[in-house]
Each structure stands twice: as structure tokens, then as C-alpha cells.
């Protein structure tokens, strides 16, 4: 496909909502509350917001600059900007990360779809705390159900992606993102009005700075990358569909505000309800099983005196997760589809089909990690855990670091300024600060996380 026949987003709002759709996902509603719960509540949130401002926004702007300037997929973008150099590997690593994350993310996304159907069928009604761990264990260890839902999720993602940038991704985001905001606010209001909610609110709003340790800072940085979809060229790919009048700085700020707002609102939904139901912050309650064991029980207990309310809250909550996950899987699929279609000169439909088939095949092994393949371990981890670990702890930070270095050091500053100011028609007084962060702060900070996380040197 040549660049002249490439589609763009139809409007600036569409571009913001699509990018926000990528950012808002399971990372906000699942991972963020877990990290907050395990890292001291409000103090973690403050560090997290600091990471978003200091690292997230400058790196997001960098991805936007690379994508919008080249109007091509992420691997092609690096090649175009630095022909004959090894920088192309940063783009290729991004495509690989998109592929790997999509393969395991769609497994969890499939679980949210199964739980939506269970909620609609009122299956949780009358169940007690001891029932939910068994329900979840039975479900994830049943290979067929898990596989079916993973595939279903992949097919829906595929159908939206093949419809194209404007009538697929943008149109879907424009309908679904406002729906997501409405559900989020409704659920937060319900939760905050519960008796005993104040304990949850206090946890979220009253920082205990003694809880901040090196590990808190590391978790907050990792979470910021994952949540903002940074480091794999996902937002670079979306920016390749931005119009020339899109304000890169403003768009990065808006997407980051929306993403952080959704994460914090998820805390407002989860913590008051969790405290109301008498849970503690032990790792089993606020661990990976949060959404599938703790929350369905919380809804039964917290709203059980009004059955219609507990029914509606459960249905809306799981539907919210499905929508959030879907707008993210679409963006990961798009990274790989745009690459295959443009680099191997094939139609979007054909490229998307190859991506869907390949990701589903790898996804099968990830889904089976919870059943028949739970004994199959590489580096001591199941395939699912390995993919999660490698992509979020290694690929994304490495990608983010090189993206920062690329824009901070390699790219011509005149070109960077032209992108930030839309060829001089906008003001970008923050440009020098952003470049300083990209050159020094981001690479050093990310380098420290990486060294520490890989256990090469134990700094914290
Ligand atoms: N940002 C998404 C979330 O918070 O769930 C996850 C994600 C989407 C990561 C797209 C990476 C990506 F390219």
C-alpha cells in the first residue's frame, strides 16, 4: 500500500479517542488497582502520576512525532527516518511486542467476556465467598471455554481492524469510549455511596509517604508504560493516521489525562466496595484474582440487599472490562497488521487475517497455560507468565528507552520542532524540557528499572 492511499483519522477527537482507547484497558481497571493496593494506596498514586508526567508524556510525544512524520507502520517509520542504520530494530521489536502482548492479553480479555455472560445470566446470584475461587479455577482450567472466548475476542478485534482506520477503529472508539466513561462514573457513584466506603476513600486519598520505597517507584514506572501503551510503537502507528493539524503535545496530554482518570476512577469503584465487603488488602484479595474472584463476591455482598442493583453493577462492570480490553486489543492488532500489510505489500484484509491466525495460535498455548499446559515451564514460568513478564518488564521499557534516545539524540531537532509546532503554526514552549527529559532523564530512569528488574544489580 503506498502512502498516498493511506487513511487518516477523520477528526482530532476521533484520534484522541482511538489513542485513549488503546491506553485505557485491563491495565487501568485490573493492574492499576492491584498495584495501588499492594504499594500503599495514595502514595503509589502520587508516584504514578509523577511517572506519567515525567516519562509518559514525553515518550508518548516521541511516538507521535515518529508516527505522524513518517505516516507509516512503526518498523517502516524507523527505517525511513534512519536509513541504513540499526534503529529499524526498535520498530521491529515493537511489532514483536505487539504480537506477544496481544496473544496473552486476549486470553484475559476472553475471561472478561465469559464473566459478562455469567453476570448477564445472573449466575453470581446467591453465591458466597467460598464459591468464587472454585468457579474461576474450573473455568480457567477448562481448555475449551478459555480457548473459545480467546478466539471470539480475537475475531471481534479482527472484524473491527479490517474495516479500516476511519470506519473501524475510529468509529468504534467514538461510540465505545463515551459509553465506557458513563459506566465508569455510574459504578464509581454506586461504590462511593456504600456504607463503609470512607475506609476505601481514605486509602485512595490519604497518602502515607512512609510506604514509598524503591520498589514502589519501579512498579509505578512499569505500570505507566503498560497503561499508556508505550514502548512498542502502538501510539506511533496510531499517530501515522493523525492529520497534519493534530496538536501532538495537546493530544499526548489529553490521552494521558484520560488514561489516568480511568485508572483512578477504577480505584474509586474497587476499593470502597472491597472494604465494604470486609476484605483486607492481603495479596489474595487484591492480587491477579481481583477481577474474577474478589469482585464478583464483592458485588454480591455490597449490593446484595438490592438484588437488581447487584445484578446491574456486575453486568456493567464486566461489560466495562470487555470494552476497555477490546479498544486495546484493536490497537495491538493494528501495530502488527499495519506492519505486515505495508512491509510485505499486501492488502489490509490479508495482513489482518495472517495476524489473527498467528496470534490465535500462540494465544492457544497461553490459554492452555492455565489447564493442560500448566506444568510446561520455561525459565520457571508458564508460557502466559513468561509472555507477560518479558513483554512488560523487558520489551516495553527497552523500546521506550530507545524511542527516547532516538528522538532526544538522533532525530534532527528542526524536524522535531516542526512536528511539535505543526510547522510553526503552534507554540511549543515545553520543547526544550521535553528534549532534556528524552536525552537524560528517561534513559537513565528506565535503565535503572531494567537493571533492577532483571536482577543484574539489586539497587532497591
Ligand atoms: N494500555 C493497555 C492497558 O492498559 O490495558 C495495554 C496495552 C495496549 C499495552 C496496547 C500495549 C499496547 F500496545
PDB file of N, CA and C in Angstrom, residues 159-220:
ATOM      1  N   UNK A 159     -12.489  -8.212  13.064  1.00  0.00           N
ATOM      2  CA  UNK A 159     -13.566  -7.610  12.262  1.00  0.00           C
ATOM      3  C   UNK A 159     -13.471  -6.078  12.307  1.00  0.00           C
ATOM      4  N   UNK A 160     -13.151  -5.542  13.479  1.00  0.00           N
ATOM      5  CA  UNK A 160     -13.053  -4.077  13.578  1.00  0.00           C
ATOM      6  C   UNK A 160     -11.821  -3.576  12.819  1.00  0.00           C
ATOM      7  N   UNK A 161     -10.713  -4.296  12.947  1.00  0.00           N
ATOM      8  CA  UNK A 161      -9.475  -3.853  12.287  1.00  0.00           C
ATOM      9  C   UNK A 161      -9.618  -3.871  10.759  1.00  0.00           C
ATOM     10  N   UNK A 162     -10.255  -4.914  10.208  1.00  0.00           N
ATOM     11  CA  UNK A 162     -10.326  -4.955   8.736  1.00  0.00           C
ATOM     12  C   UNK A 162     -11.259  -3.889   8.164  1.00  0.00           C
ATOM     13  N   UNK A 163     -12.100  -3.329   9.011  1.00  0.00           N
ATOM     14  CA  UNK A 163     -12.964  -2.260   8.488  1.00  0.00           C
ATOM     15  C   UNK A 163     -12.180  -0.978   8.239  1.00  0.00           C
ATOM     16  N   UNK A 164     -10.965  -0.929   8.741  1.00  0.00           N
ATOM     17  CA  UNK A 164     -10.106   0.215   8.429  1.00  0.00           C
ATOM     18  C   UNK A 164      -9.992   1.205   9.577  1.00  0.00           C
ATOM     19  N   UNK A 165      -9.190   2.220   9.352  1.00  0.00           N
ATOM     20  CA  UNK A 165      -8.867   3.167  10.412  1.00  0.00           C
ATOM     21  C   UNK A 165     -10.078   4.041  10.756  1.00  0.00           C
ATOM     22  N   UNK A 166     -10.720   4.578   9.711  1.00  0.00           N
ATOM     23  CA  UNK A 166     -11.816   5.512   9.962  1.00  0.00           C
ATOM     24  C   UNK A 166     -13.117   4.788  10.303  1.00  0.00           C
ATOM     25  N   UNK A 167     -13.510   3.825   9.468  1.00  0.00           N
ATOM     26  CA  UNK A 167     -14.819   3.205   9.747  1.00  0.00           C
ATOM     27  C   UNK A 167     -14.725   2.033  10.705  1.00  0.00           C
ATOM     28  N   UNK A 168     -13.533   1.578  11.023  1.00  0.00           N
ATOM     29  CA  UNK A 168     -13.390   0.520  12.020  1.00  0.00           C
ATOM     30  C   UNK A 168     -12.963   1.106  13.355  1.00  0.00           C
ATOM     31  N   UNK A 169     -11.656   1.399  13.458  1.00  0.00           N
ATOM     32  CA  UNK A 169     -11.077   1.803  14.745  1.00  0.00           C
ATOM     33  C   UNK A 169     -11.689   3.102  15.288  1.00  0.00           C
ATOM     34  N   UNK A 170     -11.748   4.129  14.430  1.00  0.00           N
ATOM     35  CA  UNK A 170     -12.215   5.429  14.924  1.00  0.00           C
ATOM     36  C   UNK A 170     -13.701   5.385  15.296  1.00  0.00           C
ATOM     37  N   UNK A 171     -14.487   4.768  14.439  1.00  0.00           N
ATOM     38  CA  UNK A 171     -15.934   4.734  14.679  1.00  0.00           C
ATOM     39  C   UNK A 171     -16.237   3.963  15.969  1.00  0.00           C
ATOM     40  N   UNK A 172     -15.562   2.831  16.128  1.00  0.00           N
ATOM     41  CA  UNK A 172     -15.779   2.006  17.320  1.00  0.00           C
ATOM     42  C   UNK A 172     -15.373   2.789  18.577  1.00  0.00           C
ATOM     43  N   UNK A 173     -14.222   3.462  18.511  1.00  0.00           N
ATOM     44  CA  UNK A 173     -13.743   4.200  19.691  1.00  0.00           C
ATOM     45  C   UNK A 173     -14.688   5.343  20.034  1.00  0.00           C
ATOM     46  N   UNK A 174     -15.244   5.976  18.990  1.00  0.00           N
ATOM     47  CA  UNK A 174     -16.116   7.134  19.244  1.00  0.00           C
ATOM     48  C   UNK A 174     -17.416   6.726  19.935  1.00  0.00           C
ATOM     49  N   UNK A 175     -17.862   5.498  19.712  1.00  0.00           N
ATOM     50  CA  UNK A 175     -19.082   5.030  20.386  1.00  0.00           C
ATOM     51  C   UNK A 175     -18.727   4.441  21.744  1.00  0.00           C
ATOM     52  N   UNK A 176     -17.674   3.629  21.764  1.00  0.00           N
ATOM     53  CA  UNK A 176     -17.396   2.861  22.962  1.00  0.00           C
ATOM     54  C   UNK A 176     -16.729   3.654  24.086  1.00  0.00           C
ATOM     55  N   UNK A 177     -15.870   4.596  23.736  1.00  0.00           N
ATOM     56  CA  UNK A 177     -15.183   5.332  24.809  1.00  0.00           C
ATOM     57  C   UNK A 177     -16.165   6.167  25.644  1.00  0.00           C
ATOM     58  N   UNK A 178     -17.099   6.919  25.016  1.00  0.00           N
ATOM     59  CA  UNK A 178     -18.068   7.632  25.860  1.00  0.00           C
ATOM     60  C   UNK A 178     -18.904   6.659  26.707  1.00  0.00           C
ATOM     61  N   UNK A 179     -19.262   5.492  26.118  1.00  0.00           N
ATOM     62  CA  UNK A 179     -20.036   4.502  26.891  1.00  0.00           C
ATOM     63  C   UNK A 179     -19.210   4.056  28.099  1.00  0.00           C
ATOM     64  N   UNK A 180     -17.918   3.855  27.867  1.00  0.00           N
ATOM     65  CA  UNK A 180     -17.036   3.427  28.963  1.00  0.00           C
ATOM     66  C   UNK A 180     -16.994   4.482  30.075  1.00  0.00           C
ATOM     67  N   UNK A 181     -16.909   5.777  29.683  1.00  0.00           N
ATOM     68  CA  UNK A 181     -16.847   6.822  30.711  1.00  0.00           C
ATOM     69  C   UNK A 181     -18.139   6.846  31.534  1.00  0.00           C
ATOM     70  N   UNK A 182     -19.264   6.686  30.852  1.00  0.00           N
ATOM     71  CA  UNK A 182     -20.543   6.745  31.574  1.00  0.00           C
ATOM     72  C   UNK A 182     -20.632   5.582  32.569  1.00  0.00           C
ATOM     73  N   UNK A 183     -20.295   4.381  32.113  1.00  0.00           N
ATOM     74  CA  UNK A 183     -20.374   3.213  33.008  1.00  0.00           C
ATOM     75  C   UNK A 183     -19.425   3.396  34.196  1.00  0.00           C
ATOM     76  N   UNK A 184     -18.232   3.898  33.892  1.00  0.00           N
ATOM     77  CA  UNK A 184     -17.223   4.091  34.931  1.00  0.00           C
ATOM     78  C   UNK A 184     -17.744   5.032  36.017  1.00  0.00           C
ATOM     79  N   UNK A 185     -18.333   6.146  35.589  1.00  0.00           N
ATOM     80  CA  UNK A 185     -18.796   7.128  36.569  1.00  0.00           C
ATOM     81  C   UNK A 185     -19.983   6.579  37.365  1.00  0.00           C
ATOM     82  N   UNK A 186     -20.895   5.883  36.667  1.00  0.00           N
ATOM     83  CA  UNK A 186     -22.049   5.296  37.364  1.00  0.00           C
ATOM     84  C   UNK A 186     -21.584   4.315  38.442  1.00  0.00           C
ATOM     85  N   UNK A 187     -20.641   3.452  38.062  1.00  0.00           N
ATOM     86  CA  UNK A 187     -20.163   2.449  39.013  1.00  0.00           C
ATOM     87  C   UNK A 187     -19.438   3.105  40.188  1.00  0.00           C
ATOM     88  N   UNK A 188     -18.654   4.160  39.888  1.00  0.00           N
ATOM     89  CA  UNK A 188     -17.932   4.832  40.973  1.00  0.00           C
ATOM     90  C   UNK A 188     -18.928   5.466  41.949  1.00  0.00           C
ATOM     91  N   UNK A 189     -20.006   6.063  41.418  1.00  0.00           N
ATOM     92  CA  UNK A 189     -21.010   6.675  42.307  1.00  0.00           C
ATOM     93  C   UNK A 189     -21.628   5.599  43.201  1.00  0.00           C
ATOM     94  N   UNK A 190     -22.008   4.465  42.599  1.00  0.00           N
ATOM     95  CA  UNK A 190     -22.614   3.369  43.385  1.00  0.00           C
ATOM     96  C   UNK A 190     -21.667   2.939  44.499  1.00  0.00           C
ATOM     97  N   UNK A 191     -20.395   2.802  44.151  1.00  0.00           N
ATOM     98  CA  UNK A 191     -19.443   2.260  45.112  1.00  0.00           C
ATOM     99  C   UNK A 191     -19.166   3.246  46.247  1.00  0.00           C
ATOM    100  N   UNK A 192     -19.034   4.524  45.875  1.00  0.00           N
ATOM    101  CA  UNK A 192     -18.703   5.536  46.872  1.00  0.00           C
ATOM    102  C   UNK A 192     -19.864   5.734  47.859  1.00  0.00           C
ATOM    103  N   UNK A 193     -21.085   5.404  47.430  1.00  0.00           N
ATOM    104  CA  UNK A 193     -22.232   5.588  48.325  1.00  0.00           C
ATOM    105  C   UNK A 193     -22.455   4.405  49.274  1.00  0.00           C
ATOM    106  N   UNK A 194     -21.644   3.376  49.166  1.00  0.00           N
ATOM    107  CA  UNK A 194     -21.816   2.216  50.041  1.00  0.00           C
ATOM    108  C   UNK A 194     -21.459   2.564  51.488  1.00  0.00           C
ATOM    109  N   UNK A 195     -22.144   1.932  52.458  1.00  0.00           N
ATOM    110  CA  UNK A 195     -21.724   2.160  53.845  1.00  0.00           C
ATOM    111  C   UNK A 195     -20.296   1.658  54.024  1.00  0.00           C
ATOM    112  N   UNK A 196     -19.513   2.399  54.742  1.00  0.00           N
ATOM    113  CA  UNK A 196     -18.129   1.963  54.981  1.00  0.00           C
ATOM    114  C   UNK A 196     -17.188   2.330  53.848  1.00  0.00           C
ATOM    115  N   UNK A 197     -17.726   3.081  52.850  1.00  0.00           N
ATOM    116  CA  UNK A 197     -16.877   3.432  51.702  1.00  0.00           C
ATOM    117  C   UNK A 197     -15.711   4.317  52.123  1.00  0.00           C
ATOM    118  N   UNK A 198     -15.904   5.042  53.267  1.00  0.00           N
ATOM    119  CA  UNK A 198     -14.894   6.032  53.642  1.00  0.00           C
ATOM    120  C   UNK A 198     -13.519   5.394  53.849  1.00  0.00           C
ATOM    121  N   UNK A 199     -13.503   4.140  54.298  1.00  0.00           N
ATOM    122  CA  UNK A 199     -12.217   3.471  54.509  1.00  0.00           C
ATOM    123  C   UNK A 199     -11.463   3.326  53.171  1.00  0.00           C
ATOM    124  N   UNK A 200     -12.221   2.973  52.134  1.00  0.00           N
ATOM    125  CA  UNK A 200     -11.626   2.828  50.805  1.00  0.00           C
ATOM    126  C   UNK A 200     -11.170   4.169  50.262  1.00  0.00           C
ATOM    127  N   UNK A 201     -12.000   5.201  50.519  1.00  0.00           N
ATOM    128  CA  UNK A 201     -11.649   6.533  50.016  1.00  0.00           C
ATOM    129  C   UNK A 201     -10.406   7.059  50.707  1.00  0.00           C
ATOM    130  N   UNK A 202     -10.332   6.775  52.005  1.00  0.00           N
ATOM    131  CA  UNK A 202      -9.165   7.239  52.763  1.00  0.00           C
ATOM    132  C   UNK A 202      -7.894   6.586  52.206  1.00  0.00           C
ATOM    133  N   UNK A 203      -8.014   5.308  51.907  1.00  0.00           N
ATOM    134  CA  UNK A 203      -6.866   4.570  51.360  1.00  0.00           C
ATOM    135  C   UNK A 203      -6.387   5.189  50.043  1.00  0.00           C
ATOM    136  N   UNK A 204      -7.374   5.670  49.264  1.00  0.00           N
ATOM    137  CA  UNK A 204      -7.032   6.240  47.954  1.00  0.00           C
ATOM    138  C   UNK A 204      -6.574   7.688  48.030  1.00  0.00           C
ATOM    139  N   UNK A 205      -7.033   8.398  49.056  1.00  0.00           N
ATOM    140  CA  UNK A 205      -6.810   9.842  49.065  1.00  0.00           C
ATOM    141  C   UNK A 205      -5.800  10.327  50.096  1.00  0.00           C
ATOM    142  N   UNK A 206      -5.512   9.497  51.111  1.00  0.00           N
ATOM    143  CA  UNK A 206      -4.628   9.980  52.180  1.00  0.00           C
ATOM    144  C   UNK A 206      -3.271   9.301  52.056  1.00  0.00           C
ATOM    145  N   UNK A 207      -2.297  10.019  51.503  1.00  0.00           N
ATOM    146  CA  UNK A 207      -1.017   9.341  51.264  1.00  0.00           C
ATOM    147  C   UNK A 207      -0.239   9.068  52.547  1.00  0.00           C
ATOM    148  N   UNK A 208       0.347   7.903  52.598  1.00  0.00           N
ATOM    149  CA  UNK A 208       1.247   7.582  53.687  1.00  0.00           C
ATOM    150  C   UNK A 208       2.631   7.456  53.041  1.00  0.00           C
ATOM    151  N   UNK A 209       3.399   8.549  53.141  1.00  0.00           N
ATOM    152  CA  UNK A 209       4.647   8.604  52.377  1.00  0.00           C
ATOM    153  C   UNK A 209       5.689   7.601  52.871  1.00  0.00           C
ATOM    154  N   UNK A 210       5.463   7.085  54.076  1.00  0.00           N
ATOM    155  CA  UNK A 210       6.438   6.099  54.570  1.00  0.00           C
ATOM    156  C   UNK A 210       6.363   4.821  53.733  1.00  0.00           C
ATOM    157  N   UNK A 211       5.261   4.700  52.954  1.00  0.00           N
ATOM    158  CA  UNK A 211       5.094   3.485  52.144  1.00  0.00           C
ATOM    159  C   UNK A 211       5.898   3.525  50.843  1.00  0.00           C
ATOM    160  N   UNK A 212       6.440   4.727  50.507  1.00  0.00           N
ATOM    161  CA  UNK A 212       7.163   4.817  49.231  1.00  0.00           C
ATOM    162  C   UNK A 212       8.574   4.258  49.377  1.00  0.00           C
ATOM    163  N   UNK A 213       8.841   3.229  48.574  1.00  0.00           N
ATOM    164  CA  UNK A 213      10.184   2.642  48.578  1.00  0.00           C
ATOM    165  C   UNK A 213      10.680   2.618  47.131  1.00  0.00           C
ATOM    166  N   UNK A 214      11.879   2.136  46.939  1.00  0.00           N
ATOM    167  CA  UNK A 214      12.394   1.997  45.579  1.00  0.00           C
ATOM    168  C   UNK A 214      11.475   1.117  44.755  1.00  0.00           C
ATOM    169  N   UNK A 215      10.976   0.066  45.374  1.00  0.00           N
ATOM    170  CA  UNK A 215      10.115  -0.873  44.644  1.00  0.00           C
ATOM    171  C   UNK A 215       8.824  -0.185  44.183  1.00  0.00           C
ATOM    172  N   UNK A 216       8.330   0.754  45.009  1.00  0.00           N
ATOM    173  CA  UNK A 216       7.103   1.470  44.626  1.00  0.00           C
ATOM    174  C   UNK A 216       7.360   2.259  43.348  1.00  0.00           C
ATOM    175  N   UNK A 217       8.509   2.916  43.302  1.00  0.00           N
ATOM    176  CA  UNK A 217       8.828   3.740  42.137  1.00  0.00           C
ATOM    177  C   UNK A 217       8.960   2.855  40.889  1.00  0.00           C
ATOM    178  N   UNK A 218       9.604   1.714  41.050  1.00  0.00           N
ATOM    179  CA  UNK A 218       9.772   0.812  39.909  1.00  0.00           C
ATOM    180  C   UNK A 218       8.421   0.315  39.408  1.00  0.00           C
ATOM    181  N   UNK A 219       7.554  -0.094  40.337  1.00  0.00           N
ATOM    182  CA  UNK A 219       6.240  -0.594  39.916  1.00  0.00           C
ATOM    183  C   UNK A 219       5.464   0.500  39.214  1.00  0.00           C
ATOM    184  N   UNK A 220       5.576   1.728  39.747  1.00  0.00           N
ATOM    185  CA  UNK A 220       4.812   2.828  39.164  1.00  0.00           C
ATOM    186  C   UNK A 220       5.277   3.103  37.734  1.00  0.00           C
TER     187      UNK A 220
END
